[in-house]
Structure formats: structure tokens, C-alpha cells
Amino acid sequence: MLLTLDMNDPRPLHEQVAEAIRRAVAEGSYAQGDRLPPARDLAAALGINANTVLRALRDLRDEGVLEFRRGRGVSVLSRPNPRSVIEGKLRSLLAEAVQYGYRHDDVIELIRELS
Amino acid sequence: MGLRARFLSVAAGWSVLVAAVLVTAPLTLRDRLPDPIATHWGGPSGVPDGSMPFTASVLFQAGLWVLISGVPCVFALVNAGMLRNRANRMALGAVLGGGGPFFLGLQAVTLSANLDTPDWRQAGHLGWSALLVVVALLLGGWLGALAARPGPNDFPEPKATPPRRVPLGPGQRAVWVSSVRNGPLVALGGSFLAVGTGLAVLALLGGGGMLWIPATIMGLVGLVGVIFSSVRVQVTEEGVVLFYGPLHLPRKHIPITRVERAWSEELFPANVGGWGVRGLPGGATVMLRGGECLVIGYVSGGRFAVSIDDAENGAALLNTLVARASTASGAR
């Protein structure tokens, strides 16, 4: 599972982790029913607390993306809906834009220009 | 002549030559040898304690040699690509080179001990000459490996397509985690461990000191089996780390500076010589299931492969991190 985090993203870490996992599942490297790596393995690789990863996994379960099963770990229940994937990307885009001094209206203007 | 034809003709010629000596030498000395002849020496006293009919012993030695020297030939016939890899070729050369002197030495020692004795029970002691057989084996193996050394050293080439990269901004960090586990192998190791533990408990309860030997062997085999039948792989900015077994110990770390490139490849136990941790450093493979493997090419040449899911993403991230590390060190 490939996870990407943005160091400049001001959002809480567990939201970022949830978004990274959502993106990894949406990209299709994990099919429905596939088991995710254990939370502690993900946490160790990312160098963050296992509870943060667990919180992200729980958020995704509440969203209907993941499924928790006793003794079988965490597996993919369904692909995340496209809207939540786009939303996640927009959030990180807005966060990055703020770093460069852009206001949200400027970003909206930019998108209009491009489309 | 191609590499395979050359290897096969040398191997077959050597095999026939040694077999011929193994048959003709005892036949020419037949009048001076007892029948049956002593073939086994035992105990600290080193007196003969086993015999075989003359013809059977000749056929047994020659037959065993032909069988053993045939193995490298069969390998070369079935998989010609194997010969193009230096480590594989040297291993086959060592079998042929070591086997010949070993069998010849064994026969020389046996015949000289039996020579001019009316009955096999009166055959001489082996003494230090037995050590010579071991020296012949090691020396022959070394020479055989050396003889097989010249030639190509190929590893299966990665696909020609340029390596896929992971889009990674300057303020971003990416990690890749995947794991694989061979269920039947874990179960097998676990059962060995359980039996070993059971025997150890019996030995503790006074089942006799002899029980410790199988208990230790079974326990060790089981432990090795359990540890090396599951693996977790992690790719971060520091490089690649492999964690073996349920305790994530031992671990193997490949620093990012040692990695030249990585790719994903379909490999099967037949390609790498079987299941488990295979091969010598520089060509090692952790093969826990056939199929998708993450292959890492070292800067120093050689490669390391591990059978793992989602290897495509792992290779892409590794290539990205290698490129990033090299530009960072170039800018310094």
C-alpha cells in the first residue's frame, strides 16, 4: 500500500492518513475484499503513532470504505465514492494554495480559467 | 558452440571419465581384493564394520556418481538461462568439480585398505586418509567453481519501459508497505515447533537425555520455518527494510544509496531454485509464492528479489526515492 503525506498540510494527521488510504484504495491497487496491512505496520513505516492510523481506519469504516473483522484484520468493503476522492484532493490543493498566499477565491478563479 | 553445449560437453565428458576410472580401477585390482569388500568403517577404533559384494560396491559408487553428476546436466538442459548467471554456474561447477575427486578419493581409500587382504574384516584402518577425501572434495569444488566462473553474468532484464514514478512534491513524503505469508509453510514450521517443544517437555520430565537431540533439531527447524515463511516489506526514504516472521525479527535493511533501480517481475519458484530464501548474496530471492515480485538492482551489480503483492507501486516509489536521493546528493 502506497501512502503519501504532505508535510505542509495543516489538517489533523488522522485526516491526512485517511485521505492517503482512501486514495490508495481508489487507485485500485487494493480490490474489494483485499486485506490492508496491519495498522501498526503502516504507522511504523510512516513514523507516526499507531492510534492515529487506527483512527483513520475507523473513519474510513464509518464511510463504508473499509470493513473490520475479528481475526481477519481490516479489508476493503467498497471503492470510495468519487466525490470523496475529489474532495480530498481539493482539500490538499487548497491547503497548498494557502501556503503560497492564494485565497480560496483565487483558486476558484484559477480553476475557471483552466476549464 | 553455445554456452549450454559447451557446459554439457565438458560436464558429460568429466562424468564419463570419472565413471570409467571408478569402474576400471577395481576391476584391474580384482585379484588382490576380497569379495565382499569392506565399505564402511565405524567407531573411534576405525575398524571395518560393513561390507558389500564386490560388483555391487563398484556399481553403487559409479552409479551414485553418474546420478550426482547428472543433476547439473539436467539443470542445464531444462533451463539454459540458468547457466548465464555466474552464481548458478559456479554452484553447478562446484558439484561436478568436487564430486569427481570425492568419489575417486573414496574409492582410492577403500581399495588401498582392502588391498591384499583375504577377508574384508581384516581390511586396514582408514586413519588420516579419510581426511584426504574431504580435502579432495573441497579443493575439487573450489576448482570446479573457478572453472565455471568465466562467462556472462546475466540477470533477467527488466522490461524496457521507463520506470514508473510516483508524483512526489518537495514537501511530501511517501511510504510503501506490503506483506506476504505462506500459510502452509507457517503451519508446517508451527507443527515442527510444537513437536519439538513437546519432546523437550518430555525430556524435562525425565524421558531420557536422548530426547534432547530430536527436540532441539525439531525446535530449530520449526523456528526457522516459522520465521522465514512470512515477510513484511517497507519502502521509506531510508531505503528498503524486510522484516521476517511474526516478531518482525530478523530484519534486512537495504539503504537507498545501494539501490540502482527497482522493478516488478513475475517470478516463480522454478526460476529461482525453489521456495523460501534462495541464492547467494547478490542474487538472493525470498520466494514465498509464485507471481509478482519486487526486484531491487544494486548499484554494485547483482539483485535482490522478494515475492510480494503490489510490487509495482513499491518499485515506482523506490525509483522515485532513488532519483530524489541522487539529485539531493548531486546538489550538495
CSV table of C-alpha atoms in Angstrom, one decimal:
chain,number,residue,atom,x,y,z
A,1,MET,CA,0.0,0.0,0.0
A,2,LEU,CA,1.5,3.3,-1.2
A,3,LEU,CA,0.7,6.2,1.1
A,4,THR,CA,1.7,9.9,0.5
A,5,LEU,CA,1.5,12.5,3.2
A,6,ASP,CA,2.0,16.3,2.7
A,7,MET,CA,4.2,17.9,5.4
A,8,ASN,CA,2.7,21.3,4.8
A,9,ASP,CA,-0.9,20.1,5.1
A,10,PRO,CA,-2.4,21.9,8.2
A,11,ARG,CA,-5.2,19.3,8.6
A,12,PRO,CA,-5.1,16.9,11.5
A,13,LEU,CA,-2.8,13.9,10.8
A,14,HIS,CA,-5.5,11.3,11.1
A,15,GLU,CA,-7.5,13.0,8.3
A,16,GLN,CA,-4.4,13.1,6.1
A,17,VAL,CA,-3.8,9.4,6.7
A,18,ALA,CA,-7.4,8.6,6.0
A,19,GLU,CA,-7.2,10.5,2.7
A,20,ALA,CA,-4.0,8.7,1.7
A,21,ILE,CA,-5.5,5.3,2.4
A,22,ARG,CA,-8.7,6.4,0.5
A,23,ARG,CA,-6.6,7.4,-2.5
A,24,ALA,CA,-4.6,4.1,-2.4
A,25,VAL,CA,-7.9,2.1,-2.4
A,26,ALA,CA,-9.4,4.4,-5.1
A,27,GLU,CA,-6.4,3.9,-7.4
A,28,GLY,CA,-7.2,0.2,-7.5
A,29,SER,CA,-4.1,-1.4,-6.0
A,30,TYR,CA,-6.5,-3.0,-3.5
A,31,ALA,CA,-9.6,-4.7,-4.7
A,32,GLN,CA,-12.8,-5.4,-2.8
A,33,GLY,CA,-12.1,-8.0,0.0
A,34,ASP,CA,-8.3,-7.4,0.0
A,35,ARG,CA,-6.8,-7.2,3.4
A,36,LEU,CA,-4.9,-4.0,4.3
A,37,PRO,CA,-1.5,-4.1,6.0
A,38,PRO,CA,-1.8,-4.1,9.8
A,39,ALA,CA,-2.2,-0.6,11.3
A,40,ARG,CA,1.0,-0.9,13.3
A,41,ASP,CA,2.9,-1.7,10.1
A,42,LEU,CA,1.5,1.4,8.4
A,43,ALA,CA,2.3,3.5,11.5
A,44,ALA,CA,5.8,2.2,11.8
A,45,ALA,CA,6.5,3.0,8.1
A,46,LEU,CA,5.0,6.5,8.4
A,47,GLY,CA,6.8,7.1,11.7
A,48,ILE,CA,3.6,8.1,13.5
A,49,ASN,CA,1.5,6.7,16.3
A,50,ALA,CA,-0.5,3.5,15.7
A,51,ASN,CA,-3.6,5.2,17.3
A,52,THR,CA,-3.5,7.9,14.6
A,53,VAL,CA,-3.7,5.2,11.9
A,54,LEU,CA,-6.4,3.3,13.8
A,55,ARG,CA,-8.5,6.5,14.0
A,56,ALA,CA,-8.1,7.0,10.2
A,57,LEU,CA,-9.1,3.4,9.6
A,58,ARG,CA,-12.2,3.8,11.8
A,59,ASP,CA,-13.2,7.0,9.9
A,60,LEU,CA,-12.9,5.0,6.6
A,61,ARG,CA,-15.0,2.2,8.1
A,62,ASP,CA,-17.7,4.7,9.1
A,63,GLU,CA,-17.5,6.0,5.5
A,64,GLY,CA,-18.2,2.5,4.2
A,65,VAL,CA,-14.8,2.0,2.5
A,66,LEU,CA,-13.3,-0.5,5.0
A,67,GLU,CA,-14.6,-3.4,7.0
A,68,PHE,CA,-13.3,-4.6,10.4
A,69,ARG,CA,-13.5,-8.3,11.1
A,70,ARG,CA,-12.3,-10.0,14.1
A,71,GLY,CA,-9.3,-12.1,13.5
A,72,ARG,CA,-9.1,-11.2,9.8
A,73,GLY,CA,-8.0,-7.6,10.2
A,74,VAL,CA,-9.1,-4.7,8.0
A,75,SER,CA,-10.3,-5.3,4.5
A,76,VAL,CA,-11.7,-3.2,1.6
A,77,LEU,CA,-15.5,-3.2,1.6
A,78,SER,CA,-16.1,-1.0,-1.4
A,79,ARG,CA,-14.3,1.6,-3.5
A,80,PRO,CA,-14.7,5.1,-2.0
A,81,ASN,CA,-17.2,7.2,-3.9
A,82,PRO,CA,-15.5,9.5,-6.5
A,83,ARG,CA,-16.8,12.6,-4.8
A,84,SER,CA,-14.9,11.9,-1.6
A,85,VAL,CA,-11.7,11.3,-3.6
A,86,ILE,CA,-12.0,14.6,-5.4
A,87,GLU,CA,-12.9,16.3,-2.2
A,88,GLY,CA,-9.7,15.0,-0.6
A,89,LYS,CA,-7.6,16.2,-3.5
A,90,LEU,CA,-9.3,19.6,-3.4
A,91,ARG,CA,-8.6,19.9,0.3
A,92,SER,CA,-4.9,19.3,-0.1
A,93,LEU,CA,-4.9,21.6,-3.1
A,94,LEU,CA,-6.5,24.4,-1.1
A,95,ALA,CA,-4.1,23.8,1.8
A,96,GLU,CA,-1.1,24.1,-0.6
A,97,ALA,CA,-2.6,27.2,-2.2
A,98,VAL,CA,-2.8,28.8,1.2
A,99,GLN,CA,1.0,28.1,1.7
A,100,TYR,CA,1.6,30.2,-1.4
A,101,GLY,CA,-0.6,33.0,-0.3
A,102,TYR,CA,-3.6,32.2,-2.5
A,103,ARG,CA,-7.1,32.7,-1.1
A,104,HIS,CA,-9.8,30.2,-1.9
A,105,ASP,CA,-11.5,32.7,-4.3
A,106,ASP,CA,-8.2,32.9,-6.2
A,107,VAL,CA,-8.1,29.1,-6.6
A,108,ILE,CA,-11.8,29.1,-7.8
A,109,GLU,CA,-10.8,31.8,-10.3
A,110,LEU,CA,-7.8,29.7,-11.4
A,111,ILE,CA,-10.0,26.6,-12.0
A,112,ARG,CA,-12.4,28.7,-14.0
A,113,GLU,CA,-9.6,30.0,-16.2
A,114,LEU,CA,-8.3,26.5,-16.8
A,115,SER,CA,-11.6,24.8,-17.6
B,1,MET,CA,29.5,-23.6,-29.6
B,2,GLY,CA,26.9,-22.1,-27.3
B,3,LEU,CA,27.3,-21.8,-23.6
B,4,ARG,CA,24.9,-24.7,-22.9
B,5,ALA,CA,26.5,-27.0,-25.5
B,6,ARG,CA,30.0,-26.2,-24.1
B,7,PHE,CA,28.8,-26.8,-20.5
B,8,LEU,CA,27.1,-30.0,-21.3
B,9,SER,CA,30.0,-31.5,-23.3
B,10,VAL,CA,32.5,-30.6,-20.5
B,11,ALA,CA,30.2,-31.9,-17.8
B,12,ALA,CA,29.3,-35.2,-19.7
B,13,GLY,CA,33.0,-35.8,-20.6
B,14,TRP,CA,34.0,-35.3,-17.0
B,15,SER,CA,31.2,-37.5,-15.7
B,16,VAL,CA,32.1,-40.3,-18.1
B,17,LEU,CA,35.9,-40.0,-17.4
B,18,VAL,CA,35.4,-40.3,-13.6
B,19,ALA,CA,32.8,-43.1,-14.0
B,20,ALA,CA,35.3,-45.0,-16.2
B,21,VAL,CA,38.0,-44.8,-13.6
B,22,LEU,CA,35.5,-45.8,-10.9
B,23,VAL,CA,34.7,-49.0,-12.8
B,24,THR,CA,38.1,-50.0,-14.3
B,25,ALA,CA,40.3,-49.3,-11.2
B,26,PRO,CA,38.6,-52.0,-9.0
B,27,LEU,CA,38.3,-54.4,-12.0
B,28,THR,CA,42.1,-54.3,-12.7
B,29,LEU,CA,42.8,-54.9,-9.0
B,30,ARG,CA,40.1,-57.6,-8.6
B,31,ASP,CA,42.6,-60.5,-8.0
B,32,ARG,CA,44.0,-58.7,-5.0
B,33,LEU,CA,40.7,-57.7,-3.4
B,34,PRO,CA,38.4,-59.7,-1.1
B,35,ASP,CA,34.8,-60.3,-2.1
B,36,PRO,CA,32.8,-59.0,-0.4
B,37,ILE,CA,34.9,-55.9,0.3
B,38,ALA,CA,34.9,-53.6,3.3
B,39,THR,CA,32.9,-50.5,2.5
B,40,HIS,CA,32.2,-49.0,5.9
B,41,TRP,CA,34.5,-48.1,8.9
B,42,GLY,CA,32.9,-47.2,12.2
B,43,GLY,CA,33.5,-46.1,15.7
B,44,PRO,CA,36.5,-44.4,17.2
B,45,SER,CA,38.7,-47.5,16.7
B,46,GLY,CA,38.2,-47.2,12.9
B,47,VAL,CA,37.8,-50.9,12.2
B,48,PRO,CA,35.7,-52.1,9.2
B,49,ASP,CA,32.1,-52.8,10.3
B,50,GLY,CA,30.3,-53.0,6.9
B,51,SER,CA,30.8,-54.8,3.6
B,52,MET,CA,29.3,-55.1,0.2
B,53,PRO,CA,29.6,-57.7,-2.6
B,54,PHE,CA,32.4,-56.6,-5.0
B,55,THR,CA,30.2,-56.0,-8.0
B,56,ALA,CA,27.6,-54.2,-6.0
B,57,SER,CA,30.1,-51.8,-4.5
B,58,VAL,CA,31.6,-51.0,-7.9
B,59,LEU,CA,28.1,-50.3,-9.4
B,60,PHE,CA,27.0,-48.4,-6.3
B,61,GLN,CA,29.9,-46.0,-6.4
B,62,ALA,CA,29.8,-45.4,-10.1
B,63,GLY,CA,26.0,-45.2,-10.2
B,64,LEU,CA,25.9,-42.7,-7.4
B,65,TRP,CA,28.5,-40.5,-9.2
B,66,VAL,CA,26.6,-40.7,-12.5
B,67,LEU,CA,23.4,-39.7,-10.7
B,68,ILE,CA,25.0,-36.8,-8.9
B,69,SER,CA,26.9,-35.5,-11.9
B,70,GLY,CA,23.7,-35.8,-14.0
B,71,VAL,CA,22.0,-33.2,-11.8
B,72,PRO,CA,23.9,-30.2,-13.2
B,73,CYS,CA,23.4,-31.6,-16.8
B,74,VAL,CA,19.6,-31.8,-16.2
B,75,PHE,CA,19.5,-28.3,-14.8
B,76,ALA,CA,21.4,-27.0,-17.9
B,77,LEU,CA,19.1,-28.9,-20.2
B,78,VAL,CA,15.9,-27.7,-18.6
B,79,ASN,CA,16.8,-24.1,-18.0
B,80,ALA,CA,19.6,-22.8,-20.3
B,81,GLY,CA,19.2,-19.3,-18.9
B,82,MET,CA,20.4,-20.6,-15.5
B,83,LEU,CA,23.9,-21.0,-17.0
B,84,ARG,CA,24.1,-17.3,-17.9
B,85,ASN,CA,24.1,-16.4,-14.2
B,86,ARG,CA,27.5,-16.7,-12.6
B,87,ALA,CA,26.5,-17.8,-9.2
B,88,ASN,CA,24.3,-20.6,-10.6
B,89,ARG,CA,27.1,-21.7,-13.0
B,90,MET,CA,29.7,-21.7,-10.2
B,91,ALA,CA,27.4,-23.8,-8.0
B,92,LEU,CA,27.0,-26.4,-10.8
B,93,GLY,CA,30.7,-26.3,-11.4
B,94,ALA,CA,31.4,-26.9,-7.7
B,95,VAL,CA,29.1,-30.0,-7.7
B,96,LEU,CA,30.9,-31.5,-10.7
B,97,GLY,CA,34.4,-30.4,-9.6
B,98,GLY,CA,34.0,-31.6,-6.0
B,99,GLY,CA,32.1,-34.7,-6.7
B,100,GLY,CA,34.7,-36.3,-9.0
B,101,PRO,CA,37.7,-36.1,-6.6
B,102,PHE,CA,35.4,-37.1,-3.8
B,103,PHE,CA,34.3,-40.3,-5.4
B,104,LEU,CA,37.8,-41.1,-6.7
B,105,GLY,CA,39.3,-40.4,-3.3
B,106,LEU,CA,36.7,-42.5,-1.6
B,107,GLN,CA,37.5,-45.4,-3.9
B,108,ALA,CA,41.2,-45.0,-3.6
B,109,VAL,CA,40.9,-45.1,0.2
B,110,THR,CA,38.6,-48.1,0.1
B,111,LEU,CA,40.7,-50.1,-2.3
B,112,SER,CA,44.0,-49.4,-0.5
B,113,ALA,CA,42.5,-50.5,2.8
B,114,ASN,CA,41.2,-53.7,1.2
B,115,LEU,CA,44.2,-54.5,-1.0
B,116,ASP,CA,45.8,-57.9,-0.4
B,117,THR,CA,43.5,-58.9,2.5
B,118,PRO,CA,41.9,-62.3,2.3
B,119,ASP,CA,38.7,-61.2,4.1
B,120,TRP,CA,37.0,-57.8,4.5
B,121,ARG,CA,37.1,-58.0,8.3
B,122,GLN,CA,40.9,-57.8,8.1
B,123,ALA,CA,40.9,-54.7,6.0
B,124,GLY,CA,43.2,-51.9,7.2
B,125,HIS,CA,42.1,-48.8,9.1
B,126,LEU,CA,41.3,-45.7,7.2
B,127,GLY,CA,43.2,-43.4,9.5
B,128,TRP,CA,44.1,-39.9,8.2
B,129,SER,CA,43.5,-40.8,4.6
B,130,ALA,CA,39.7,-40.3,5.2
B,131,LEU,CA,40.6,-36.6,5.8
B,132,LEU,CA,42.2,-36.6,2.3
B,133,VAL,CA,38.8,-37.4,0.8
B,134,VAL,CA,37.3,-34.3,2.4
B,135,VAL,CA,40.2,-32.2,1.2
B,136,ALA,CA,39.7,-33.6,-2.3
B,137,LEU,CA,36.0,-32.6,-2.1
B,138,LEU,CA,36.7,-29.1,-1.0
B,139,LEU,CA,39.6,-28.5,-3.4
B,140,GLY,CA,37.8,-30.0,-6.3
B,141,GLY,CA,34.7,-28.0,-5.6
B,142,TRP,CA,36.7,-24.8,-5.4
B,143,LEU,CA,38.5,-25.6,-8.7
B,144,GLY,CA,35.2,-26.5,-10.4
B,145,ALA,CA,33.6,-23.3,-9.3
B,146,LEU,CA,36.6,-21.4,-10.6
B,147,ALA,CA,36.5,-23.2,-13.9
B,148,ALA,CA,32.8,-22.2,-14.3
B,149,ARG,CA,33.4,-18.6,-13.3
B,150,PRO,CA,34.3,-17.0,-16.7
B,151,GLY,CA,31.4,-16.1,-18.9
B,152,PRO,CA,28.3,-13.9,-18.7
B,153,ASN,CA,26.6,-12.9,-15.5
B,154,ASP,CA,23.1,-12.0,-16.5
B,155,PHE,CA,20.0,-11.5,-14.5
B,156,PRO,CA,16.7,-11.5,-16.2
B,157,GLU,CA,16.5,-7.9,-17.7
B,158,PRO,CA,13.7,-5.7,-16.5
B,159,LYS,CA,11.1,-4.6,-19.0
B,160,ALA,CA,12.4,-1.9,-21.4
B,161,THR,CA,9.7,0.6,-20.4
B,162,PRO,CA,11.0,3.5,-18.4
B,163,PRO,CA,10.3,3.0,-14.7
B,164,ARG,CA,7.1,4.5,-13.5
B,165,ARG,CA,7.5,7.2,-10.9
B,166,VAL,CA,5.3,8.3,-8.0
B,167,PRO,CA,4.4,12.0,-8.3
B,168,LEU,CA,6.0,13.4,-5.2
B,169,GLY,CA,6.3,17.1,-4.3
B,170,PRO,CA,9.2,18.6,-2.3
B,171,GLY,CA,7.1,18.8,0.9
B,172,GLN,CA,5.6,15.3,0.5
B,173,ARG,CA,6.7,12.0,1.9
B,174,ALA,CA,5.5,8.7,0.7
B,175,VAL,CA,5.9,5.2,2.1
B,176,TRP,CA,5.0,1.8,0.8
B,177,VAL,CA,4.1,-1.2,2.9
B,178,SER,CA,3.2,-4.7,1.8
B,179,SER,CA,3.5,-8.2,3.2
B,180,VAL,CA,3.3,-11.8,2.2
B,181,ARG,CA,2.9,-15.0,4.0
B,182,ASN,CA,2.9,-18.6,3.0
B,183,GLY,CA,0.2,-20.3,5.1
B,184,PRO,CA,1.1,-23.9,4.6
B,185,LEU,CA,4.8,-23.2,5.3
B,186,VAL,CA,3.8,-21.3,8.5
B,187,ALA,CA,1.7,-24.3,9.5
B,188,LEU,CA,4.5,-26.8,8.8
B,189,GLY,CA,7.0,-24.8,10.8
B,190,GLY,CA,4.5,-24.4,13.6
B,191,SER,CA,3.9,-28.1,13.8
B,192,PHE,CA,7.6,-28.8,13.9
B,193,LEU,CA,8.0,-26.3,16.7
B,194,ALA,CA,5.1,-27.8,18.6
B,195,VAL,CA,6.5,-31.4,18.3
B,196,GLY,CA,10.0,-30.1,19.3
B,197,THR,CA,8.5,-28.3,22.3
B,198,GLY,CA,6.6,-31.4,23.3
B,199,LEU,CA,9.7,-33.6,23.1
B,200,ALA,CA,11.6,-31.0,25.2
B,201,VAL,CA,8.9,-31.1,27.8
B,202,LEU,CA,9.1,-34.9,27.8
B,203,ALA,CA,12.9,-34.8,28.2
B,204,LEU,CA,12.5,-32.4,31.1
B,205,LEU,CA,10.0,-34.7,32.8
B,206,GLY,CA,12.7,-37.4,32.7
B,207,GLY,CA,12.1,-39.1,29.3
B,208,GLY,CA,15.8,-39.6,29.0
B,209,GLY,CA,18.7,-37.4,27.7
B,210,MET,CA,18.5,-38.8,24.2
B,211,LEU,CA,15.2,-36.9,23.6
B,212,TRP,CA,17.0,-33.6,23.7
B,213,ILE,CA,18.6,-34.3,20.3
B,214,PRO,CA,15.4,-34.6,18.3
B,215,ALA,CA,13.7,-31.9,20.4
B,216,THR,CA,16.5,-29.4,19.6
B,217,ILE,CA,16.5,-30.3,15.9
B,218,MET,CA,12.7,-30.2,15.5
B,219,GLY,CA,12.5,-27.0,17.5
B,220,LEU,CA,15.2,-25.2,15.4
B,221,VAL,CA,13.8,-26.4,12.1
B,222,GLY,CA,10.3,-25.2,13.2
B,223,LEU,CA,11.6,-21.9,14.4
B,224,VAL,CA,13.5,-21.3,11.1
B,225,GLY,CA,10.3,-22.4,9.2
B,226,VAL,CA,8.0,-20.0,11.1
B,227,ILE,CA,10.4,-17.0,10.9
B,228,PHE,CA,11.1,-17.3,7.1
B,229,SER,CA,7.6,-18.1,5.9
B,230,SER,CA,6.2,-14.6,6.3
B,231,VAL,CA,7.8,-11.3,5.4
B,232,ARG,CA,6.8,-7.6,5.5
B,233,VAL,CA,8.5,-5.1,3.2
B,234,GLN,CA,8.6,-1.4,3.8
B,235,VAL,CA,10.0,1.3,1.5
B,236,THR,CA,10.7,4.7,3.0
B,237,GLU,CA,13.2,7.5,2.4
B,238,GLU,CA,15.8,5.4,4.3
B,239,GLY,CA,15.5,2.6,1.9
B,240,VAL,CA,14.0,-0.9,2.0
B,241,VAL,CA,13.5,-2.9,5.1
B,242,LEU,CA,12.4,-6.5,5.2
B,243,PHE,CA,11.0,-7.9,8.4
B,244,TYR,CA,10.9,-11.7,8.7
B,245,GLY,CA,8.4,-13.6,10.8
B,246,PRO,CA,5.7,-12.8,13.3
B,247,LEU,CA,8.1,-11.0,15.6
B,248,HIS,CA,9.4,-8.8,12.7
B,249,LEU,CA,12.9,-10.2,13.5
B,250,PRO,CA,15.4,-10.6,12.0
B,251,ARG,CA,15.3,-7.7,9.6
B,252,LYS,CA,17.3,-6.8,6.5
B,253,HIS,CA,18.0,-3.2,5.6
B,254,ILE,CA,18.9,-2.1,2.1
B,255,PRO,CA,20.0,1.6,2.2
B,256,ILE,CA,18.7,3.8,-0.6
B,257,THR,CA,22.2,4.5,-1.7
B,258,ARG,CA,22.8,0.9,-2.5
B,259,VAL,CA,19.8,0.7,-4.8
B,260,GLU,CA,20.3,1.4,-8.5
B,261,ARG,CA,16.8,0.7,-9.7
B,262,ALA,CA,13.8,-1.4,-8.9
B,263,TRP,CA,11.1,-3.2,-10.9
B,264,SER,CA,8.3,-5.6,-10.6
B,265,GLU,CA,8.6,-9.0,-12.3
B,266,GLU,CA,6.7,-12.3,-12.4
B,267,LEU,CA,8.9,-14.9,-10.8
B,268,PHE,CA,8.2,-18.5,-9.8
B,269,PRO,CA,10.0,-21.0,-7.6
B,270,ALA,CA,11.2,-22.8,-10.8
B,271,ASN,CA,13.0,-19.6,-11.9
B,272,VAL,CA,14.9,-19.1,-8.6
B,273,GLY,CA,15.6,-22.6,-7.5
B,274,GLY,CA,12.7,-23.3,-5.1
B,275,TRP,CA,10.8,-22.0,-2.1
B,276,GLY,CA,12.0,-19.9,0.8
B,277,VAL,CA,15.1,-17.8,1.0
B,278,ARG,CA,17.2,-18.8,-2.0
B,279,GLY,CA,20.5,-18.0,-3.6
B,280,LEU,CA,23.8,-16.3,-2.6
B,281,PRO,CA,24.1,-12.6,-1.7
B,282,GLY,CA,24.0,-10.6,-4.9
B,283,GLY,CA,21.4,-12.9,-6.4
B,284,ALA,CA,19.2,-13.8,-3.4
B,285,THR,CA,15.4,-14.3,-3.6
B,286,VAL,CA,12.8,-14.5,-0.9
B,287,MET,CA,10.2,-16.7,-2.7
B,288,LEU,CA,7.1,-17.3,-0.6
B,289,ARG,CA,4.6,-17.6,-3.5
B,290,GLY,CA,4.9,-17.6,-7.3
B,291,GLY,CA,3.9,-14.4,-9.2
B,292,GLU,CA,4.5,-10.7,-8.7
B,293,CYS,CA,8.0,-9.9,-7.2
B,294,LEU,CA,9.7,-6.7,-6.2
B,295,VAL,CA,13.2,-6.9,-7.7
B,296,ILE,CA,15.9,-4.5,-6.5
B,297,GLY,CA,19.0,-4.0,-8.6
B,298,TYR,CA,22.1,-3.0,-6.6
B,299,VAL,CA,24.5,-0.2,-7.5
B,300,SER,CA,27.3,-2.8,-7.0
B,301,GLY,CA,25.7,-5.2,-9.5
B,302,GLY,CA,23.5,-8.2,-8.6
B,303,ARG,CA,20.0,-8.1,-7.4
B,304,PHE,CA,17.6,-9.0,-4.6
B,305,ALA,CA,14.0,-10.2,-5.2
B,306,VAL,CA,11.1,-10.8,-2.9
B,307,SER,CA,7.7,-12.2,-3.8
B,308,ILE,CA,5.2,-9.6,-2.7
B,309,ASP,CA,1.8,-8.1,-3.6
B,310,ASP,CA,1.6,-4.6,-5.0
B,311,ALA,CA,5.2,-4.7,-6.1
B,312,GLU,CA,4.5,-2.3,-9.0
B,313,ASN,CA,3.9,0.5,-6.5
B,314,GLY,CA,6.8,-0.4,-4.3
B,315,ALA,CA,9.2,-0.3,-7.3
B,316,ALA,CA,7.7,3.0,-8.5
B,317,LEU,CA,8.2,4.6,-5.1
B,318,LEU,CA,11.7,3.2,-4.8
B,319,ASN,CA,12.7,4.5,-8.2
B,320,THR,CA,11.3,7.9,-7.2
B,321,LEU,CA,13.2,8.0,-3.9
B,322,VAL,CA,16.5,6.8,-5.6
B,323,ALA,CA,16.1,9.7,-8.2
B,324,ARG,CA,15.4,12.2,-5.4
B,325,ALA,CA,18.4,11.0,-3.3
B,326,SER,CA,20.8,11.2,-6.2
B,327,THR,CA,19.7,14.8,-7.2
B,328,ALA,CA,19.9,15.7,-3.5
B,329,SER,CA,23.5,14.4,-3.2
B,330,GLY,CA,24.4,16.0,-6.6
B,331,ALA,CA,23.2,19.4,-5.4
B,332,ARG,CA,25.3,19.2,-2.3
